[in-house]
Short mmCIF file of C-alpha atoms and ligand atoms in Angstrom, two decimals:
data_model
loop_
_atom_site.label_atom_id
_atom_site.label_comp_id
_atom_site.label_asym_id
_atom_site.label_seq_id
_atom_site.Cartn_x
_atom_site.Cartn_y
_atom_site.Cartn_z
CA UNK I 1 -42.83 -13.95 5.97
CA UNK I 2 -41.28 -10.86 8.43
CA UNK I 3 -37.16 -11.35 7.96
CA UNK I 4 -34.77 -8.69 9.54
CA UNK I 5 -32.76 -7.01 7.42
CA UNK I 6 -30.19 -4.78 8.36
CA UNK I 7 -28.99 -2.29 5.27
CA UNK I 8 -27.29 0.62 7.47
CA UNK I 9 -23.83 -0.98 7.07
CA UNK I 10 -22.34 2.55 6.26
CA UNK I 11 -23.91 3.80 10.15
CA UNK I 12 -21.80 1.01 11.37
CA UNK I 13 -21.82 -2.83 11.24
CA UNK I 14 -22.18 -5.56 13.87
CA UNK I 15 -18.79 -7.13 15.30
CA UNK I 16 -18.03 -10.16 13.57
CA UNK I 17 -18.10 -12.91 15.84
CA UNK I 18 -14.01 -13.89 14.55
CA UNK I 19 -13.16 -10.32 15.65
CA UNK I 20 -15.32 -10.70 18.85
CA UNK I 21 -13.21 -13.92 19.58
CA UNK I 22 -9.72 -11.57 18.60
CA UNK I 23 -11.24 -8.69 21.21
CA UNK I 24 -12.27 -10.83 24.03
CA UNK I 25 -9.00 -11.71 26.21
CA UNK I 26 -7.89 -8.41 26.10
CA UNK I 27 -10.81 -7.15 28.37
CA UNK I 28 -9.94 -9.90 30.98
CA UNK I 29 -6.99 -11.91 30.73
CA UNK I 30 -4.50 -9.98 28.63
CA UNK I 31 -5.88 -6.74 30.53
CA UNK I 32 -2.20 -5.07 31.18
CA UNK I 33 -1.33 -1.64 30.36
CA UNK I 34 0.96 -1.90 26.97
CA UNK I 35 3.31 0.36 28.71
CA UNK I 36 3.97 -1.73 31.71
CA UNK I 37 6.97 -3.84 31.68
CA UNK I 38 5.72 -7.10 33.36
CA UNK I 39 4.67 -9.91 30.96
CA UNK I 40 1.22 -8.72 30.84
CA UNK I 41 1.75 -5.65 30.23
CA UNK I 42 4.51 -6.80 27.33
CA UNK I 43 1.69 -9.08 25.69
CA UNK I 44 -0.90 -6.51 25.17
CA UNK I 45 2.23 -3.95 23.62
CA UNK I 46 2.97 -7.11 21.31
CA UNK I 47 -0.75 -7.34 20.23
CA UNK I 48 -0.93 -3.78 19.73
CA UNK I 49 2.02 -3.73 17.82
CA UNK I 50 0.34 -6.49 15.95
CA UNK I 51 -2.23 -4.81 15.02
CA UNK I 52 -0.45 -1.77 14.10
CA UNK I 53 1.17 -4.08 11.21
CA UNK I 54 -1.68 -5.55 9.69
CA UNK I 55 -3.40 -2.08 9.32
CA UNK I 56 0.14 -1.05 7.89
CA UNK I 57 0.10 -3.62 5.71
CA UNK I 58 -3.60 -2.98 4.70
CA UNK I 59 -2.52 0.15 3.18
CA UNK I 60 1.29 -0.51 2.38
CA UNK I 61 2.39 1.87 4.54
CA UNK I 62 4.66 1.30 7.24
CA UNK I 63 3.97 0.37 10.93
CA UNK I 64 5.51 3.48 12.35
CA UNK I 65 3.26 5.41 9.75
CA UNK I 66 0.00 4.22 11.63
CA UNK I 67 -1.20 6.05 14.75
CA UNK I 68 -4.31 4.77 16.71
CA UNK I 69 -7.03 6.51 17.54
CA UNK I 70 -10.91 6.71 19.26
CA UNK I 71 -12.19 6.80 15.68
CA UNK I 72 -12.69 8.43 12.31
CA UNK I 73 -13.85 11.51 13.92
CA UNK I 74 -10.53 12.15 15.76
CA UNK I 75 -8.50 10.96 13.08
CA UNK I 76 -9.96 13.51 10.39
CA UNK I 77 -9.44 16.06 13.77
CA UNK I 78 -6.48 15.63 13.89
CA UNK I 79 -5.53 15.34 10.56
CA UNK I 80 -6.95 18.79 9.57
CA UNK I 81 -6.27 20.81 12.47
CA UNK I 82 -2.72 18.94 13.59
CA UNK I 83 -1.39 19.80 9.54
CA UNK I 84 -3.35 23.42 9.64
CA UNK I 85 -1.56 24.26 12.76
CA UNK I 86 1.73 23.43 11.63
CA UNK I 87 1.05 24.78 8.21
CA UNK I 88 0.73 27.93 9.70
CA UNK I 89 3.65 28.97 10.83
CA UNK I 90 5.15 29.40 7.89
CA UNK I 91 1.93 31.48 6.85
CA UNK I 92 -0.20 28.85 5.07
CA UNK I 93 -3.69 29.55 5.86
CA UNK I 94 -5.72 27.86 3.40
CA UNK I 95 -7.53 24.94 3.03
CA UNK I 96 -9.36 22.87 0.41
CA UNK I 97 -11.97 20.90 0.79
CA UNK I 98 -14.48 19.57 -0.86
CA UNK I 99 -18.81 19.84 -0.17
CA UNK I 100 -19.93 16.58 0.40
CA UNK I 101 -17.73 15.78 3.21
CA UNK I 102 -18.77 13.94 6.41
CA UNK I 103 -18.93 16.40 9.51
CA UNK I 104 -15.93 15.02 11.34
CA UNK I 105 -14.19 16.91 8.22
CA UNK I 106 -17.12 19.78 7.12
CA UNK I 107 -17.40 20.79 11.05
CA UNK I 108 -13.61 20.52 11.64
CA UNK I 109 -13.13 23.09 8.60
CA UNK I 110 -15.59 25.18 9.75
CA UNK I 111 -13.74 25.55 13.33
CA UNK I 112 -10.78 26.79 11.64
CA UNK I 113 -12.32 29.36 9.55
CA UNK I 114 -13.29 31.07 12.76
CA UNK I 115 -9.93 30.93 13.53
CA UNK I 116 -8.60 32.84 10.77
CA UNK I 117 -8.23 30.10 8.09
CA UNK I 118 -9.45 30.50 4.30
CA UNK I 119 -11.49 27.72 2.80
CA UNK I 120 -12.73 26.78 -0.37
CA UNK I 121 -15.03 24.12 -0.83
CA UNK I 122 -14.43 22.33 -4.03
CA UNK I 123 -18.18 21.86 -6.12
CA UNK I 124 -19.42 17.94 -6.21
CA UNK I 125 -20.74 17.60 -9.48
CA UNK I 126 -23.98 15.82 -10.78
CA UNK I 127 -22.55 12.58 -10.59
CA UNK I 128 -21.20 12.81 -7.07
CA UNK I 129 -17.22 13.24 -8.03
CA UNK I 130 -15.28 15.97 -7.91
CA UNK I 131 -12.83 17.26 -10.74
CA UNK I 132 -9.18 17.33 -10.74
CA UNK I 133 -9.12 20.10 -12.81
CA UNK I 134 -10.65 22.12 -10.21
CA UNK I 135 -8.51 21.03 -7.49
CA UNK I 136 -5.78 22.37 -9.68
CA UNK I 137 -7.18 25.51 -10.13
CA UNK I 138 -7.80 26.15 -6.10
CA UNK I 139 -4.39 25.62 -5.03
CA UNK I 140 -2.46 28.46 -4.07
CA UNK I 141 0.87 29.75 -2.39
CA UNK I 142 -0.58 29.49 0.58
CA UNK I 143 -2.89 26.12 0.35
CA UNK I 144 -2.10 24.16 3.84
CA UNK I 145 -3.82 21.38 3.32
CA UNK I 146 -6.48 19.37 0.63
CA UNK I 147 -8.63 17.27 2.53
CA UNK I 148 -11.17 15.17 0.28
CA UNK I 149 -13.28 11.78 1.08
CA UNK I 150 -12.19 9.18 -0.22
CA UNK I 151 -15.62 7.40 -0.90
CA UNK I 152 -18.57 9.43 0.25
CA UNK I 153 -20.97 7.54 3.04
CA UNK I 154 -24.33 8.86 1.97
CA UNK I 155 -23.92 8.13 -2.29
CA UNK I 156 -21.22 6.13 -1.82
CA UNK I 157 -19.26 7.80 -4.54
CA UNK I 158 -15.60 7.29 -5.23
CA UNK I 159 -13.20 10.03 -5.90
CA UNK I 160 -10.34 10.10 -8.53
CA UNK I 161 -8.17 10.02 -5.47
CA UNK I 162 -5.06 9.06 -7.16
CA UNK I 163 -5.21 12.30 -9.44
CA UNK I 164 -5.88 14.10 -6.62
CA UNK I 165 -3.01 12.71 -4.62
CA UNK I 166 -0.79 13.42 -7.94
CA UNK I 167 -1.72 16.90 -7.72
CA UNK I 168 -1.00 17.55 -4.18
CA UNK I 169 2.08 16.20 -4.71
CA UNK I 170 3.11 18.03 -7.75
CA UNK I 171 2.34 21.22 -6.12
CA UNK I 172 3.74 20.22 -2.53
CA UNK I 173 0.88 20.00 -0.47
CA UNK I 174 -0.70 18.03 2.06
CA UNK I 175 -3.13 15.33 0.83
CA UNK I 176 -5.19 13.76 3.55
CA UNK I 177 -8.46 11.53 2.44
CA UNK I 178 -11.00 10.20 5.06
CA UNK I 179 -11.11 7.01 3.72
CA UNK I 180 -13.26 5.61 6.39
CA UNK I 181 -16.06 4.13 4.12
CA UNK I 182 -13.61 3.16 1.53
CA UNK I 183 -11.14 0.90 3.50
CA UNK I 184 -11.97 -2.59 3.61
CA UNK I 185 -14.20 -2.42 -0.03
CA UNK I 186 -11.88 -0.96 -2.44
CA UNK I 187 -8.15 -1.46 -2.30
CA UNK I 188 -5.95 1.43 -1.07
CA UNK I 189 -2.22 1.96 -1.75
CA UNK I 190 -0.55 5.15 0.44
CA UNK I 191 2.09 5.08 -2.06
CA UNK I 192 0.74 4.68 -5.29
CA UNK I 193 -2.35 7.17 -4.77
CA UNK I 194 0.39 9.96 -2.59
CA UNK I 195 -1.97 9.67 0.19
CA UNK I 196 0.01 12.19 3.12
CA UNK I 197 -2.57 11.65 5.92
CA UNK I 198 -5.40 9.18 6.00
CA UNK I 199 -8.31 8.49 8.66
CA UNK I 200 -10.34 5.08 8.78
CA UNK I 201 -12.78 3.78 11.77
CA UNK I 202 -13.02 -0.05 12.85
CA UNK I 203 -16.84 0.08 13.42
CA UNK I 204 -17.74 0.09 9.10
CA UNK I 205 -15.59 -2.79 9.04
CA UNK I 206 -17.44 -5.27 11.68
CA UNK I 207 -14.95 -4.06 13.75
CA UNK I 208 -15.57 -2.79 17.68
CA UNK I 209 -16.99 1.35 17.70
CA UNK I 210 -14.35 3.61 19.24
CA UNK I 211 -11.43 2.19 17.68
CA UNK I 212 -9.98 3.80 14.52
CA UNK I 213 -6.35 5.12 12.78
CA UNK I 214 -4.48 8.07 11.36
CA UNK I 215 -2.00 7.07 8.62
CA UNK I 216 0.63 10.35 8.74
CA UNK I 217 3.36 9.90 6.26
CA UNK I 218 6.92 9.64 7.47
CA UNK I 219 8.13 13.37 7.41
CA UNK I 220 4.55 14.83 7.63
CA UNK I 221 4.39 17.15 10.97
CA UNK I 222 1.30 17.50 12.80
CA UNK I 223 1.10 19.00 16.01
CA UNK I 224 -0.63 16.67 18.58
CA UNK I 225 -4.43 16.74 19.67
CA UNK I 226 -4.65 15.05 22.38
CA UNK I 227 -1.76 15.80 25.07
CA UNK I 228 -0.47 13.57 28.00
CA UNK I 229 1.63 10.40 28.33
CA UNK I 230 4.31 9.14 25.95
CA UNK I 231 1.85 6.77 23.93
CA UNK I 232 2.16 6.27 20.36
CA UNK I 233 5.62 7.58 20.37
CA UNK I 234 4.49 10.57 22.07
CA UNK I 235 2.37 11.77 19.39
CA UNK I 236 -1.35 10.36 20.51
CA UNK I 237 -1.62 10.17 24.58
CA UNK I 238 -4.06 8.18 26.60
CA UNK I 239 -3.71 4.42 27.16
CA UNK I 240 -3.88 1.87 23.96
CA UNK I 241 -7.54 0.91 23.85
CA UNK I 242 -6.13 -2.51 23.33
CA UNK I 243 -9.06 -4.60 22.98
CA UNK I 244 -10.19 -2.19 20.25
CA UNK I 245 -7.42 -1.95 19.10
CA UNK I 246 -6.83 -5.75 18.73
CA UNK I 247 -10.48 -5.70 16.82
CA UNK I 248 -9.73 -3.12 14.82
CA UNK I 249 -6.61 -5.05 12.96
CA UNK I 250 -8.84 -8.27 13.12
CA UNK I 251 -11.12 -6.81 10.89
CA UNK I 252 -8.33 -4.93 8.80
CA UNK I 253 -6.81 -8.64 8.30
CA UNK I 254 -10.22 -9.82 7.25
CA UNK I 255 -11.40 -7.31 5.35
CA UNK I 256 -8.24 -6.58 2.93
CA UNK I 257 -7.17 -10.22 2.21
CA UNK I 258 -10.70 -10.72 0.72
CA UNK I 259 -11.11 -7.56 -0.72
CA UNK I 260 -12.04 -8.70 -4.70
CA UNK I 261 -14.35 -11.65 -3.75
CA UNK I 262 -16.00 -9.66 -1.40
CA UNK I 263 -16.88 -6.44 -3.84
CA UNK I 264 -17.39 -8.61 -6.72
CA UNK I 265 -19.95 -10.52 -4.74
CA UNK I 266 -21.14 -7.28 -3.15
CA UNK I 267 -21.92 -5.29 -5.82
CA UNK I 268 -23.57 -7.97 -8.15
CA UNK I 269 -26.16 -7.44 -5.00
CA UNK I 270 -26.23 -3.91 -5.05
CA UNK I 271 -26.88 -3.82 -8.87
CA UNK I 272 -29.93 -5.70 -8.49
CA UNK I 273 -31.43 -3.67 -5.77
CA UNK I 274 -30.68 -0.77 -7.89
CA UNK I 275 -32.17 -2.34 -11.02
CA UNK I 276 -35.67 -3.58 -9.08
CA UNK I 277 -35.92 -0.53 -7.38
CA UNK I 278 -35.66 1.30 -10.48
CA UNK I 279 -38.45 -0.06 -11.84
CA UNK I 280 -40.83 2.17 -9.21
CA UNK I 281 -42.43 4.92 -10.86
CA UNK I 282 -40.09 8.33 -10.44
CA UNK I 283 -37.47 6.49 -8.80
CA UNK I 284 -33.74 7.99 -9.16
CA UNK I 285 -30.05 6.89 -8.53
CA UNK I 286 -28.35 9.25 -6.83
CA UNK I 287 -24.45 9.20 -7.29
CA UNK I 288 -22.51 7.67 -10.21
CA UNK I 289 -23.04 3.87 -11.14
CA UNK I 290 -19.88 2.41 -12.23
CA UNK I 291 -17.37 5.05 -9.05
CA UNK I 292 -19.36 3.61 -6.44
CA UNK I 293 -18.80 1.55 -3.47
CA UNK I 294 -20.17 -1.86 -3.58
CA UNK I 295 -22.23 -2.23 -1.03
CA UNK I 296 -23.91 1.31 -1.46
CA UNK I 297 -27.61 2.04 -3.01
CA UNK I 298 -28.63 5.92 -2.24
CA UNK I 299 -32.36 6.70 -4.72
CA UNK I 300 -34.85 9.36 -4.31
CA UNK I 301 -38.47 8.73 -4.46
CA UNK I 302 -40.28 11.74 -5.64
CA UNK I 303 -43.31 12.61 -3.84
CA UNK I 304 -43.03 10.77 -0.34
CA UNK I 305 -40.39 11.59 2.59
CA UNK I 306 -37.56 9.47 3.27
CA UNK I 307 -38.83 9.55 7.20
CA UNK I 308 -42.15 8.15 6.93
CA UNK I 309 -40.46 5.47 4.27
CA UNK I 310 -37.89 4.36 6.79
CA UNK I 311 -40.39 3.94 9.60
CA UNK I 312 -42.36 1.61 7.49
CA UNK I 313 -39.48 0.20 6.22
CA UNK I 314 -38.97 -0.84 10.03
CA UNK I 315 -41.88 -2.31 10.91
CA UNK I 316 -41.41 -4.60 8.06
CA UNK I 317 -37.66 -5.54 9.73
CA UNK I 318 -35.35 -3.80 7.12
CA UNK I 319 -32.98 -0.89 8.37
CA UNK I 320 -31.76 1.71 6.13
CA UNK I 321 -31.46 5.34 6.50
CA UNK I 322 -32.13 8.67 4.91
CA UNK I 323 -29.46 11.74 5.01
CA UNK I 324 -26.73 10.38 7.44
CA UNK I 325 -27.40 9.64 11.05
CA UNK I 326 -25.87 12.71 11.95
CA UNK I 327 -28.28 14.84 10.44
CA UNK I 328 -31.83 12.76 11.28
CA UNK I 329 -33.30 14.87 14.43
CA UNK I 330 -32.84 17.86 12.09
CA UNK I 331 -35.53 18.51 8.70
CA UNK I 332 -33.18 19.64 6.31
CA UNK I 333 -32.02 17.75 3.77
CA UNK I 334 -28.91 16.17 3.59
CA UNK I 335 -26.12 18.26 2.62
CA UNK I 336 -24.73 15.76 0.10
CA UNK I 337 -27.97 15.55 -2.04
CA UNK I 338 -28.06 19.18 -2.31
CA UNK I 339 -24.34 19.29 -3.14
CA UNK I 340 -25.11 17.45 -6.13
CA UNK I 341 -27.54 19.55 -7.08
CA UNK I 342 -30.64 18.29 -6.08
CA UNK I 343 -33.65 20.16 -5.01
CA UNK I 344 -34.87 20.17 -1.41
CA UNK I 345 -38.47 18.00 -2.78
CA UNK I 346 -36.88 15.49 -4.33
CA UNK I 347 -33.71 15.22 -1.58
CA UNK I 348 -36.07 14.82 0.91
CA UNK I 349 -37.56 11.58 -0.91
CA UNK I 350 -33.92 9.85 -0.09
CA UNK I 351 -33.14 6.35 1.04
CA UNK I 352 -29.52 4.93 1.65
CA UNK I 353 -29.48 0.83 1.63
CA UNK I 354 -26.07 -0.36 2.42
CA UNK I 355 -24.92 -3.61 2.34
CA UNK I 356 -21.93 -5.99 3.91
CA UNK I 357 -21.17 -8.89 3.20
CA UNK I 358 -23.25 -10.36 5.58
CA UNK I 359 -26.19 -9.54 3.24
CA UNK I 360 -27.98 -12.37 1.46
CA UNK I 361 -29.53 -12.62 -1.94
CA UNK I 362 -32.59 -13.11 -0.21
CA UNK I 363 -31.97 -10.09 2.08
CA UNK I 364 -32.31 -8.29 -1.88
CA UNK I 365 -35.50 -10.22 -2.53
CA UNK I 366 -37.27 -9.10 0.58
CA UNK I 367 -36.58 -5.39 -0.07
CA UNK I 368 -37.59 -5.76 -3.73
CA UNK I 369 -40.62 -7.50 -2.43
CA UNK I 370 -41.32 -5.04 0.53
CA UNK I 371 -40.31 -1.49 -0.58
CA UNK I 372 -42.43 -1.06 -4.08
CA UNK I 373 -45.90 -0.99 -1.81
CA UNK I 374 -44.59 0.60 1.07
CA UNK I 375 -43.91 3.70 -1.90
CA UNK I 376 -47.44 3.31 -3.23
CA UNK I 377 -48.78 4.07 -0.17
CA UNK I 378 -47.02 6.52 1.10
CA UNK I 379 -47.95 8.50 -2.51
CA UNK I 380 -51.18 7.59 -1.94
CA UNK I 381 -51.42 9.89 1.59
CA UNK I 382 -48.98 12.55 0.26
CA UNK I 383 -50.44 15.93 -1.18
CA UNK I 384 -47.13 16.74 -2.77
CA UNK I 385 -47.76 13.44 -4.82
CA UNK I 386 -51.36 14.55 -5.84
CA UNK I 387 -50.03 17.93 -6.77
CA UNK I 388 -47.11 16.15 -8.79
CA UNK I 389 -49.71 13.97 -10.49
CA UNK I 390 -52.38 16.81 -10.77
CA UNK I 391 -50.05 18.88 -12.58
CA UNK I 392 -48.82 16.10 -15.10
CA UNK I 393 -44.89 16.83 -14.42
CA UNK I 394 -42.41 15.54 -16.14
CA UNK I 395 -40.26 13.43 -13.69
CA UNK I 396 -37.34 15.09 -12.18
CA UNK I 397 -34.21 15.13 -14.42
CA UNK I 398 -31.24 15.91 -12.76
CA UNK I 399 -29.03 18.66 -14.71
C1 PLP R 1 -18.55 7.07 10.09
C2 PLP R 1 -17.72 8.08 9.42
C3 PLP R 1 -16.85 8.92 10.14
C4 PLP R 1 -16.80 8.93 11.64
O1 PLP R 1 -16.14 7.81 12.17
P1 PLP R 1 -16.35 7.47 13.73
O2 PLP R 1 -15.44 6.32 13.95
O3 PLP R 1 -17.80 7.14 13.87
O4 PLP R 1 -15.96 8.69 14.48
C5 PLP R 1 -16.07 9.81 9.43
N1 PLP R 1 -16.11 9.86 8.10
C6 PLP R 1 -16.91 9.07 7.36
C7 PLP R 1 -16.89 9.16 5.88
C8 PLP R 1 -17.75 8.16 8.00
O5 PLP R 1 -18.55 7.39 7.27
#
């Protein structure tokens, strides 16, 4: 029987309907400007404010330490260039990052090398993690800023951020993490990791799209990006998107009280997906096991295209993706796969299932049940199959 299954929870996820309930006066009742001084005006402030705690809390940072914003995209903005601009006047131009980053941070980077920046792009290694040691090594008198995911959205792979935070703050520099995929599924402590700057998005969460935060650590200067009124004590302009803003700490609130449940329940799922779809013939896990997110499967197929798999994957109601959404439209592999060292063939084969927890054991049945024959035959009308069986190769080991 045809079920719809939606596995693209690290594209975005739907509103939940208690955050939908949070969000809804705010468009209509409570629809004052927070910087008004009448009482409607005052009410939307206080549920701003509101929110602005529980995302504080979330992280256990403080409330004046949280900054809203249209998303994870601005957030890692401003983050890089707000800390590289500062940073520079006292004639530190460099910046580490790291390969695998998401293009709100690669792209951002890459805008400030034309501006007379220095970059160097730490390696990813086989397993999808990057090394301490070698964040160690790259730092220099004049290192600005590290910037480095906190859990990568196509592999799902989680950094030793803590080390790396330790590091940073060892050798006095700025440590900001996009943490976007990562809040919500694994716990995250400002303090304890030495987290300086951190961006997250409401929309991974089951929270509203266009609502996100920038943590920036008292002390930590940044110039502004976006100029104009006196909102967020000066420092982010443009009227509160309250309703967002109202979803985004709903879903904060839910999504860090239940944090161990949720995982543990999460990633017994994502195990067996992993394990059945394992069991297909050249079949590969891409990004380490045991540092992963919960809800995140990412495996190559060898010998089909991760296109033609998702469009059959569709027609048979299940939604997952291949690369990141950013990249489909374009043919090249995704720059992730090939940062950890896979070839373009095999990249190419990719398919990212992520779950939430509105995922059902069933939900894992029906892909086990569906995917297995949608790979047979798509090998069966692929010439770069033939050739791989013609030839008798060895599957793909990666190095
Ligand atoms: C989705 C995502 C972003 C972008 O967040 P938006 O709110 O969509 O701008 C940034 N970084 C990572 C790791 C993401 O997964």
């Amino acid at each position: 029987m045809a079920r719809f299954v939606y596995a693209d929870n690290a594209a975005t996820t739907p509103v939940s309907e208690k955050v939908l309930q949070a969000m809804l006066p705010y468009f209509s009742q409570q629809y004052g400007n927070p910087s008004s001084l009448y009482s409607v005006g005052r009410e939307a402030k206080k549920a701003v404010e509101q929110a602005r705690e529980t995302v504080a809390r979330c992280l256990n940072a403080q409330p004046n330490e949280i900054f809203f914003t249209s998303g994870g995209s601005e957030a890692d903005n401003w983050a890089i260039k707000g800390a590289a601009y500062e940073q520079a006047k006292r004639g530190k131009k460099h910046i580490i990052t790291s390969k695998f980053e998401h293009h709100a941070v690669l792209h951002t980077v890459e805008s400030l090398a034309k501006q007379g920046f220095s970059i160097t792009y730490l390696d990813v290694h086989s397993d999808g993690l990057v090394r301490p040691e070698e964040l160690e090594q790259a730092i220099r008198e004049d290192t600005a800023l590290v910037t480095i995911m906190y859990a990568n959205n196509e592999i799902g792979t989680i950094q030793p951020v803590e080390e790396l935070g330790a590091i940073c703050k060892r050798r006095r520099v700025l440590f900001h993490t996009d943490a976007v995929q990562a809040v919500g599924n694994v716990p995250i402590d400002v303090e304890a990791q030495h987290i300086d700057l951190l961006s997250l998005t409401a929309h991974k969460l089951h929270g509203p799209k266009g609502a996100g935060a920038l943590y920036v650590r008292r002390g930590v200067k940044l110039q502004n990006l976006v100029e104009g009124g006196a909102q967020e004590r000066g420092r982010r302009a443009g009227t509160e998107n309250t309703a967002g803003i109202v979803g985004l700490g709903a879903a904060m609130a839910m999504a860090c009280d239940s944090i161990e449940q949720r995982a543990a329940r999460l990633s017994k799922m994502r195990d067996r997906l992993i394990e059945g779809a394992s069991k297909i013939d050249r079949a590969h896990l891409n990004g380490d096991p045991i540092h992963r997110l919960p809800g995140n499967v990412n495996m190559c197929f060898e010998g089909i295209e991760g296109e033609s798999l998702l469009l059959m994957l569709d027609l048979k109601g299940i939604c997952g993706s291949s690369g990141s959404a950013c990249t489909s439209g374009s043919l090249d592999p995704s720059h992730v796969l090939l940062a950890i060292g896979l070839p373009h063939e095999i990249a190419h084969g990719s398919l990212r299932l992520s779950l939430s927890d509105q995922n059902s054991d069933e939900d894992v049945d029906y892909i086990l049940e569906i995917l297995p024959p949608i790979v047979e035959r798509l090998r069966q009308m692929s010439p770069l199959w033939e050739k791989i069986v013609s030839e008798n190769r060895p599957p793909y080991r990666l190095k």
